Amino acid sequence: MGAVTNGIKGAFRVGQTLSVLGRTGLNWVRGDRPPTPKLLRQTFENLGATYIKLGQFIASSPTFFPKEYVEEFQYCLDRTPSLPFGVIKRIIREELGRPIDQVYSEIDPVALASASIAQVHAAKLVTGEDVVIKVQKPGVENILLTDLNFLYLSARILETLAPKLSWTSLSGIVEEIQQTMMEECDFIKEANNLKVFREFLLNTHNDDATVPRVYEQCSTRRVLTMERFYGVPLTDLDSIRGFSKDPERTLITAMNTWFASLTQCEFFHADVHAGNLMVLKDGRVGFIDFGIVGRIRPDTWQAVSDFISAIMVGNFDGMADAMIRIGVTRRTVQVNELSSDLQRLYRQMDRMVPDDVPYEMGQAEDDVNNILMDMVKVGESHGLHFPREFALLLKQFLYFDRYVHILAPEMDVFMDERLTMLH
């Protein structure tokens, strides 16, 4: 019976998807024709959960997708209307299998945040602790599976019609997205990620960073109850000054913690945007939201580390060698030719951005983004294809680069001895 119900829901969902696509097509015929990347982003937002996540995947994958799409999908909003509190209460009660008032003394009916997969409410346990409850929205998993099967089928058809696309392997990308999304739907996995990261902090004697404690007695696959953190985002310099005497030192703590996790934890936090890195009232750095994590093999990390070191000293042969070790290729890559192309790219950049031009926040961030994408493009022109973990790493480097410009504009990341992992 369940299979039949899911089949009907699945068919309904495919119908909804085709209806949104049809509406978009109709608007286009009527003359509403934004640039293609923007049109695609707006369509994805209208299609909901899976496509919003797919949009965010595109935004974090400069090694897979054209630059204009990567840039446009940075604006892909994962904010959706809150579900009525009655629905949320019912899910919590069903998941925990006991009356709510036996677990929580109060729950704020107004959501702190609402995204495509879950929404978050502040609450207090009957034992007195302040917590947040992350509640998965009903039907999300079924929608994800239906959408992803639909996308996978479309990708396979497209690959058959256009074999040149097969090395990019659209269906492979969809499979990877399916794996990461289904992980995000399993809060037991997220709770485990929090515990593993807490263990890593303990093992490295790091008292300056922390993660929320998980309350396992009131957490399930679809409900996650965590300690509530009080603090401000890492980008809010004025507020940080209220909690930390030395914002620069706080930033270095965040960066050292994250870099250490690359080699000393079984995963790294793969979404360190400002909302997920907080400065707490006691000055510690709080890492939150472990729904998206990345795993990198030690040999790949060694190559990435060599790549960074080579960039620091302007060693183009070293950069080329590291890029070849990071990438996947079907042909022999000539190190000296790749090295020459990287050197040419750098000369071009020097002409583009003279040293005496005053720094502008948005512009500089675009420059870093463009440089990394251009380097990836140069690698690809030599037949290299980079794994998504490399793109995820680059994305986090870009976030940290942004934080350095906000909190410590005078700091030279490559020369500062306090950044242990880069020296």
Coordinates of C-alpha atoms in Angstrom, one line a residue:
M1 CA 0.0 0.0 0.0
G2 CA 2.8 2.4 0.9
A3 CA 4.5 1.8 -2.4
V4 CA 1.2 2.6 -4.2
T5 CA 0.8 5.8 -2.2
N6 CA 4.4 6.8 -2.9
G7 CA 3.9 6.0 -6.6
I8 CA 0.8 8.3 -6.7
K9 CA 2.7 11.1 -4.8
G10 CA 5.6 10.6 -7.2
A11 CA 3.4 10.9 -10.3
F12 CA 1.8 14.0 -8.7
R13 CA 5.3 15.5 -8.1
V14 CA 6.4 14.9 -11.7
G15 CA 3.2 16.6 -12.8
Q16 CA 3.9 19.6 -10.5
T17 CA 7.4 19.8 -12.0
L18 CA 6.2 19.8 -15.6
S19 CA 3.6 22.4 -14.7
V20 CA 6.2 24.8 -13.3
L21 CA 8.4 24.2 -16.3
G22 CA 5.4 24.8 -18.6
R23 CA 4.6 28.1 -16.8
T24 CA 8.2 29.2 -17.2
G25 CA 8.1 28.4 -20.9
L26 CA 4.9 30.3 -21.3
N27 CA 6.3 33.4 -19.6
W28 CA 9.3 33.2 -21.9
V29 CA 7.0 33.0 -25.0
R30 CA 5.2 36.1 -23.7
G31 CA 8.4 38.0 -23.6
D32 CA 9.6 37.6 -20.0
R33 CA 13.2 36.6 -20.9
P34 CA 15.8 37.1 -18.2
P35 CA 19.4 35.8 -19.0
T36 CA 19.4 32.0 -19.0
P37 CA 21.3 31.5 -15.7
K38 CA 18.8 33.8 -13.9
L39 CA 15.8 32.1 -15.5
L40 CA 17.2 28.8 -14.4
R41 CA 17.8 30.0 -10.9
Q42 CA 14.2 31.4 -10.6
T43 CA 12.8 28.2 -12.0
F44 CA 14.8 26.1 -9.5
E45 CA 13.5 28.3 -6.6
N46 CA 9.9 27.7 -7.8
L47 CA 10.4 24.0 -8.1
G48 CA 11.4 23.7 -4.4
A49 CA 13.6 21.6 -2.1
T50 CA 15.5 19.4 -4.6
Y51 CA 16.2 22.1 -7.1
I52 CA 17.1 24.6 -4.5
K53 CA 19.7 22.1 -3.2
L54 CA 20.8 21.5 -6.8
G55 CA 21.2 25.2 -7.3
Q56 CA 23.4 25.4 -4.2
F57 CA 25.4 22.4 -5.5
I58 CA 26.0 24.4 -8.7
A59 CA 27.0 27.4 -6.7
S60 CA 29.6 25.4 -4.8
S61 CA 31.0 23.5 -7.9
P62 CA 33.1 25.9 -10.0
T63 CA 34.9 22.8 -11.4
F64 CA 31.7 21.3 -12.9
F65 CA 29.6 24.2 -14.2
P66 CA 30.1 27.4 -16.3
K67 CA 31.2 30.5 -14.4
E68 CA 28.0 32.5 -15.2
Y69 CA 25.8 29.8 -13.6
V70 CA 28.1 29.4 -10.6
E71 CA 27.9 33.1 -10.0
E72 CA 24.1 33.3 -10.5
F73 CA 23.3 30.4 -8.2
Q74 CA 25.2 32.1 -5.4
Y75 CA 21.8 33.9 -5.0
C76 CA 19.8 30.7 -4.8
L77 CA 17.7 31.3 -1.7
D78 CA 16.9 28.4 0.6
R79 CA 14.2 30.2 2.5
T80 CA 10.7 28.8 2.4
P81 CA 7.4 29.7 4.2
S82 CA 7.2 28.2 7.7
L83 CA 4.8 25.3 8.2
P84 CA 2.0 25.9 10.7
F85 CA 3.1 25.2 14.3
G86 CA 0.4 22.5 14.6
V87 CA 2.0 20.4 11.9
I88 CA 5.5 20.8 13.5
K89 CA 4.1 19.7 16.9
R90 CA 2.5 16.6 15.4
I91 CA 5.8 15.6 13.7
I92 CA 7.7 16.0 17.0
R93 CA 5.1 14.0 18.9
E94 CA 5.0 11.2 16.4
E95 CA 8.8 11.1 16.1
L96 CA 9.5 11.1 19.9
G97 CA 6.6 8.7 20.6
R98 CA 5.5 10.6 23.8
P99 CA 3.6 13.8 24.8
I100 CA 5.6 17.0 24.0
D101 CA 5.2 18.4 27.5
Q102 CA 7.1 15.4 28.9
V103 CA 10.2 16.6 26.9
Y104 CA 9.9 20.4 26.4
S105 CA 8.6 22.9 28.9
E106 CA 8.1 25.4 26.1
I107 CA 8.5 25.7 22.3
D108 CA 8.4 29.0 20.5
P109 CA 5.7 28.6 17.9
V110 CA 7.4 31.1 15.6
A111 CA 10.2 29.4 13.6
L112 CA 13.8 30.8 13.9
A113 CA 14.4 29.7 10.3
S114 CA 12.6 27.7 7.6
A115 CA 14.4 26.1 4.7
S116 CA 13.4 23.6 2.0
I117 CA 14.2 20.5 4.1
A118 CA 13.6 21.5 7.7
Q119 CA 12.6 24.3 10.0
V120 CA 14.1 25.3 13.3
H121 CA 12.3 26.3 16.6
A122 CA 13.7 27.6 19.9
A123 CA 12.6 25.6 22.9
K124 CA 13.4 24.7 26.5
L125 CA 13.7 21.2 27.9
V126 CA 11.8 20.2 31.0
T127 CA 15.2 19.9 32.6
G128 CA 15.8 23.6 32.0
E129 CA 18.3 23.7 29.1
D130 CA 17.8 26.2 26.1
V131 CA 17.7 24.2 22.9
V132 CA 16.8 24.4 19.2
I133 CA 14.7 21.8 17.5
K134 CA 15.4 21.1 13.8
V135 CA 12.3 19.4 12.3
Q136 CA 12.2 17.8 8.9
K137 CA 9.2 18.9 6.8
P138 CA 6.7 16.1 5.9
G139 CA 7.1 14.4 2.5
V140 CA 10.6 15.9 1.8
E141 CA 12.3 12.5 1.2
N142 CA 9.7 11.3 -1.2
I143 CA 9.9 14.6 -3.2
L144 CA 13.7 14.4 -3.2
L145 CA 13.7 10.8 -4.5
T146 CA 11.1 11.5 -7.2
D147 CA 12.9 14.6 -8.4
L148 CA 16.3 13.0 -8.4
N149 CA 15.1 9.9 -10.3
F150 CA 13.4 12.3 -12.8
L151 CA 16.7 14.3 -13.1
Y152 CA 18.8 11.1 -13.4
L153 CA 16.6 9.8 -16.2
S154 CA 16.8 13.2 -18.0
A155 CA 20.6 13.2 -17.6
R156 CA 20.9 9.7 -19.0
I157 CA 18.8 10.7 -22.0
L158 CA 20.8 13.9 -22.5
E159 CA 24.1 11.9 -22.4
T160 CA 22.8 9.5 -25.0
L161 CA 21.8 12.4 -27.3
A162 CA 25.0 14.4 -26.7
P163 CA 27.8 11.9 -26.0
K164 CA 30.3 14.7 -25.6
L165 CA 28.7 15.5 -22.2
S166 CA 29.4 12.1 -20.9
W167 CA 32.9 12.9 -19.5
T168 CA 31.3 15.6 -17.4
S169 CA 28.9 12.7 -16.5
L170 CA 25.7 14.5 -15.7
S171 CA 24.2 11.3 -14.3
G172 CA 27.2 10.9 -12.0
I173 CA 26.7 14.5 -10.7
V174 CA 23.0 13.7 -10.0
E175 CA 24.0 10.5 -8.2
E176 CA 26.5 12.5 -6.1
I177 CA 23.8 15.1 -5.3
Q178 CA 21.4 12.3 -4.4
Q179 CA 23.9 10.9 -1.9
T180 CA 24.6 14.3 -0.2
M181 CA 20.9 15.2 -0.1
M182 CA 19.7 11.9 1.4
E183 CA 22.5 12.3 4.0
E184 CA 21.1 15.8 4.8
C185 CA 17.6 14.2 5.4
D186 CA 19.1 11.9 8.0
F187 CA 19.4 13.8 11.3
I188 CA 21.0 10.8 13.0
K189 CA 24.0 11.3 10.6
E190 CA 24.1 15.0 11.4
A191 CA 24.0 14.2 15.1
N192 CA 26.8 11.8 14.6
N193 CA 28.8 14.4 12.7
L194 CA 28.4 16.8 15.6
K195 CA 29.6 14.2 18.1
V196 CA 32.7 13.3 15.9
F197 CA 33.6 17.0 15.5
R198 CA 33.3 17.5 19.3
E199 CA 35.6 14.4 19.8
F200 CA 38.1 16.0 17.4
L201 CA 38.0 19.3 19.4
L202 CA 38.7 17.3 22.6
N203 CA 41.5 15.2 21.0
T204 CA 43.2 18.3 19.7
H205 CA 42.8 20.1 23.1
N206 CA 40.9 22.9 21.4
D207 CA 38.9 24.9 24.0
D208 CA 38.5 27.9 21.8
A209 CA 36.0 26.3 19.4
T210 CA 32.8 24.3 20.1
V211 CA 29.8 22.6 18.5
P212 CA 26.2 22.3 19.9
R213 CA 25.6 19.4 22.2
V214 CA 23.1 16.9 20.9
Y215 CA 20.2 15.7 23.2
E216 CA 19.9 12.1 22.0
Q217 CA 16.9 11.3 24.1
C218 CA 14.8 13.7 22.1
S219 CA 16.4 13.3 18.7
T220 CA 15.5 10.9 15.8
R221 CA 16.0 10.6 12.1
R222 CA 13.6 13.6 11.5
V223 CA 13.9 15.6 14.7
L224 CA 17.2 16.9 16.1
T225 CA 17.4 18.6 19.4
M226 CA 20.6 20.6 20.1
E227 CA 22.0 23.0 22.6
R228 CA 21.1 26.6 21.7
F229 CA 24.0 28.9 20.9
Y230 CA 23.9 32.6 21.7
G231 CA 26.2 34.7 19.6
V232 CA 26.7 36.7 16.3
P233 CA 27.9 35.7 12.8
L234 CA 31.6 35.8 12.1
T235 CA 31.1 38.7 9.7
D236 CA 29.5 41.1 12.2
L237 CA 32.6 43.0 13.3
D238 CA 30.9 45.5 15.6
S239 CA 29.0 42.9 17.6
I240 CA 32.1 40.6 17.7
R241 CA 34.0 43.3 19.5
G242 CA 31.4 43.0 22.3
F243 CA 32.4 39.3 22.8
S244 CA 36.0 39.2 21.8
K245 CA 38.9 41.5 22.7
D246 CA 40.7 40.5 19.6
P247 CA 38.5 39.7 16.5
E248 CA 41.6 38.8 14.5
R249 CA 42.6 36.2 17.0
T250 CA 39.0 34.8 16.9
L251 CA 39.2 34.5 13.1
I252 CA 42.6 32.7 13.4
T253 CA 41.0 30.2 15.9
A254 CA 38.2 29.5 13.4
M255 CA 40.6 29.0 10.5
N256 CA 43.1 26.8 12.5
T257 CA 40.2 24.7 13.8
W258 CA 38.8 24.1 10.3
F259 CA 42.3 23.5 8.7
A260 CA 43.1 21.0 11.5
S261 CA 39.9 19.1 10.7
L262 CA 41.2 18.4 7.2
T263 CA 43.8 16.0 8.5
Q264 CA 42.7 15.2 12.1
C265 CA 39.0 14.7 11.7
E266 CA 37.2 12.2 9.4
F267 CA 35.5 15.0 7.6
F268 CA 35.6 18.8 7.2
H269 CA 32.7 21.3 7.6
A270 CA 31.7 22.0 3.9
D271 CA 29.5 25.0 4.4
V272 CA 31.4 27.6 6.6
H273 CA 29.2 30.6 5.4
A274 CA 28.7 33.3 8.0
G275 CA 25.5 31.9 9.3
N276 CA 27.2 28.6 10.3
L277 CA 30.2 30.2 12.1
M278 CA 29.3 32.1 15.2
V279 CA 31.2 34.1 17.8
L280 CA 29.6 33.1 21.2
K281 CA 29.1 35.4 24.1
D282 CA 32.1 33.8 25.9
G283 CA 34.4 34.5 22.9
R284 CA 34.6 30.9 21.6
V285 CA 33.9 30.1 17.9
G286 CA 30.8 28.0 17.4
F287 CA 30.5 25.7 14.3
I288 CA 26.9 24.9 13.6
D289 CA 24.9 23.0 10.9
F290 CA 26.8 19.8 10.0
G291 CA 24.3 18.7 7.4
I292 CA 26.9 19.1 4.6
V293 CA 30.4 17.7 5.3
G294 CA 33.2 16.8 2.9
R295 CA 35.7 14.0 3.1
I296 CA 39.2 14.2 1.5
R297 CA 41.7 11.5 1.1
P298 CA 45.1 12.2 2.7
D299 CA 47.0 12.1 -0.6
T300 CA 44.5 14.6 -2.2
W301 CA 44.9 16.9 0.9
Q302 CA 48.7 16.6 0.5
A303 CA 48.4 17.7 -3.1
V304 CA 46.0 20.6 -2.1
S305 CA 48.5 21.6 0.6
D306 CA 51.4 21.6 -2.0
F307 CA 49.1 23.6 -4.3
I308 CA 48.6 26.3 -1.7
S309 CA 52.4 26.4 -0.8
A310 CA 53.2 26.7 -4.5
I311 CA 50.8 29.7 -4.9
M312 CA 52.4 31.4 -1.9
V313 CA 55.8 31.4 -3.4
G314 CA 54.7 31.7 -7.1
N315 CA 56.1 28.3 -8.1
F316 CA 54.2 27.6 -11.3
D317 CA 55.8 24.1 -11.8
G318 CA 54.8 23.2 -8.3
M319 CA 51.2 24.5 -8.9
A320 CA 51.0 22.5 -12.1
D321 CA 52.4 19.3 -10.5
A322 CA 49.9 19.6 -7.6
M323 CA 47.0 20.2 -9.9
I324 CA 47.8 17.1 -11.9
R325 CA 47.8 15.1 -8.6
I326 CA 44.4 16.6 -7.5
G327 CA 42.7 16.1 -10.9
V328 CA 41.5 13.1 -12.8
T329 CA 42.5 12.7 -16.4
R330 CA 42.4 10.3 -19.3
R331 CA 45.5 11.6 -20.9
T332 CA 49.1 12.5 -20.1
V333 CA 49.4 16.1 -19.0
Q334 CA 52.6 18.0 -19.8
V335 CA 53.7 19.7 -16.5
N336 CA 55.8 22.4 -18.3
E337 CA 52.9 23.4 -20.7
L338 CA 50.4 23.6 -17.8
S339 CA 53.0 25.6 -15.8
S340 CA 53.5 28.1 -18.7
D341 CA 49.7 28.6 -19.0
L342 CA 49.4 29.3 -15.2
Q343 CA 52.3 31.8 -15.5
R344 CA 50.5 33.5 -18.4
L345 CA 47.3 33.7 -16.3
Y346 CA 49.2 35.3 -13.4
R347 CA 50.8 37.9 -15.6
Q348 CA 47.3 38.7 -17.0
M349 CA 46.0 39.1 -13.4
D350 CA 48.8 41.4 -12.4
R351 CA 47.9 43.7 -15.3
M352 CA 44.2 43.5 -14.3
V353 CA 44.7 44.4 -10.6
P354 CA 47.5 46.9 -10.0
D355 CA 48.8 47.0 -6.4
D356 CA 48.0 50.7 -5.8
V357 CA 44.2 50.3 -6.5
P358 CA 42.2 50.7 -3.3
Y359 CA 40.6 47.5 -2.1
E360 CA 36.8 47.0 -2.6
M361 CA 35.1 44.2 -0.7
G362 CA 32.8 42.9 -3.5
Q363 CA 35.4 43.4 -6.2
A364 CA 38.2 41.5 -4.4
E365 CA 35.9 38.6 -3.6
D366 CA 35.0 38.4 -7.3
D367 CA 38.7 38.5 -8.2
V368 CA 39.5 35.5 -5.9
N369 CA 36.5 33.6 -7.3
N370 CA 37.5 34.4 -10.9
I371 CA 41.2 33.5 -10.3
L372 CA 40.3 30.1 -8.9
M373 CA 37.8 29.4 -11.7
D374 CA 40.3 30.5 -14.3
M375 CA 42.9 28.2 -12.8
V376 CA 40.4 25.3 -12.9
K377 CA 39.7 26.3 -16.5
V378 CA 43.4 26.2 -17.4
G379 CA 43.6 22.7 -15.8
E380 CA 40.6 21.5 -17.7
S381 CA 42.1 22.8 -21.0
H382 CA 44.9 20.3 -20.3
G383 CA 42.4 17.4 -19.8
L384 CA 42.2 17.6 -16.0
H385 CA 38.9 17.2 -14.2
F386 CA 38.7 18.0 -10.6
P387 CA 36.8 16.1 -7.9
R388 CA 33.9 17.9 -6.2
E389 CA 35.8 17.7 -2.8
F390 CA 38.4 20.1 -4.4
A391 CA 35.6 22.5 -5.3
L392 CA 34.2 22.3 -1.8
L393 CA 37.6 23.1 -0.3
L394 CA 38.1 26.0 -2.7
K395 CA 34.6 27.3 -1.7
Q396 CA 35.6 27.3 2.0
F397 CA 38.9 29.0 1.3
L398 CA 36.9 31.8 -0.4
Y399 CA 34.7 32.2 2.6
F400 CA 37.7 32.5 4.9
D401 CA 39.3 34.9 2.4
R402 CA 36.2 37.1 2.8
Y403 CA 36.4 36.9 6.6
V404 CA 40.0 38.0 6.6
H405 CA 39.1 41.1 4.6
I406 CA 36.3 42.0 7.0
L407 CA 38.0 41.2 10.4
A408 CA 41.7 41.4 9.7
P409 CA 42.3 43.4 6.4
E410 CA 46.0 43.9 7.4
M411 CA 46.7 40.2 7.8
D412 CA 48.8 38.3 5.3
V413 CA 47.3 34.8 5.4
F414 CA 50.3 33.1 3.7
M415 CA 52.9 34.8 6.0
D416 CA 51.1 34.8 9.4
E417 CA 52.8 32.3 11.7
R418 CA 49.7 32.0 13.8
L419 CA 47.9 30.0 11.0
T420 CA 49.5 26.7 11.9
M421 CA 48.2 24.6 9.0
L422 CA 49.7 26.9 6.3
H423 CA 53.2 26.8 7.8

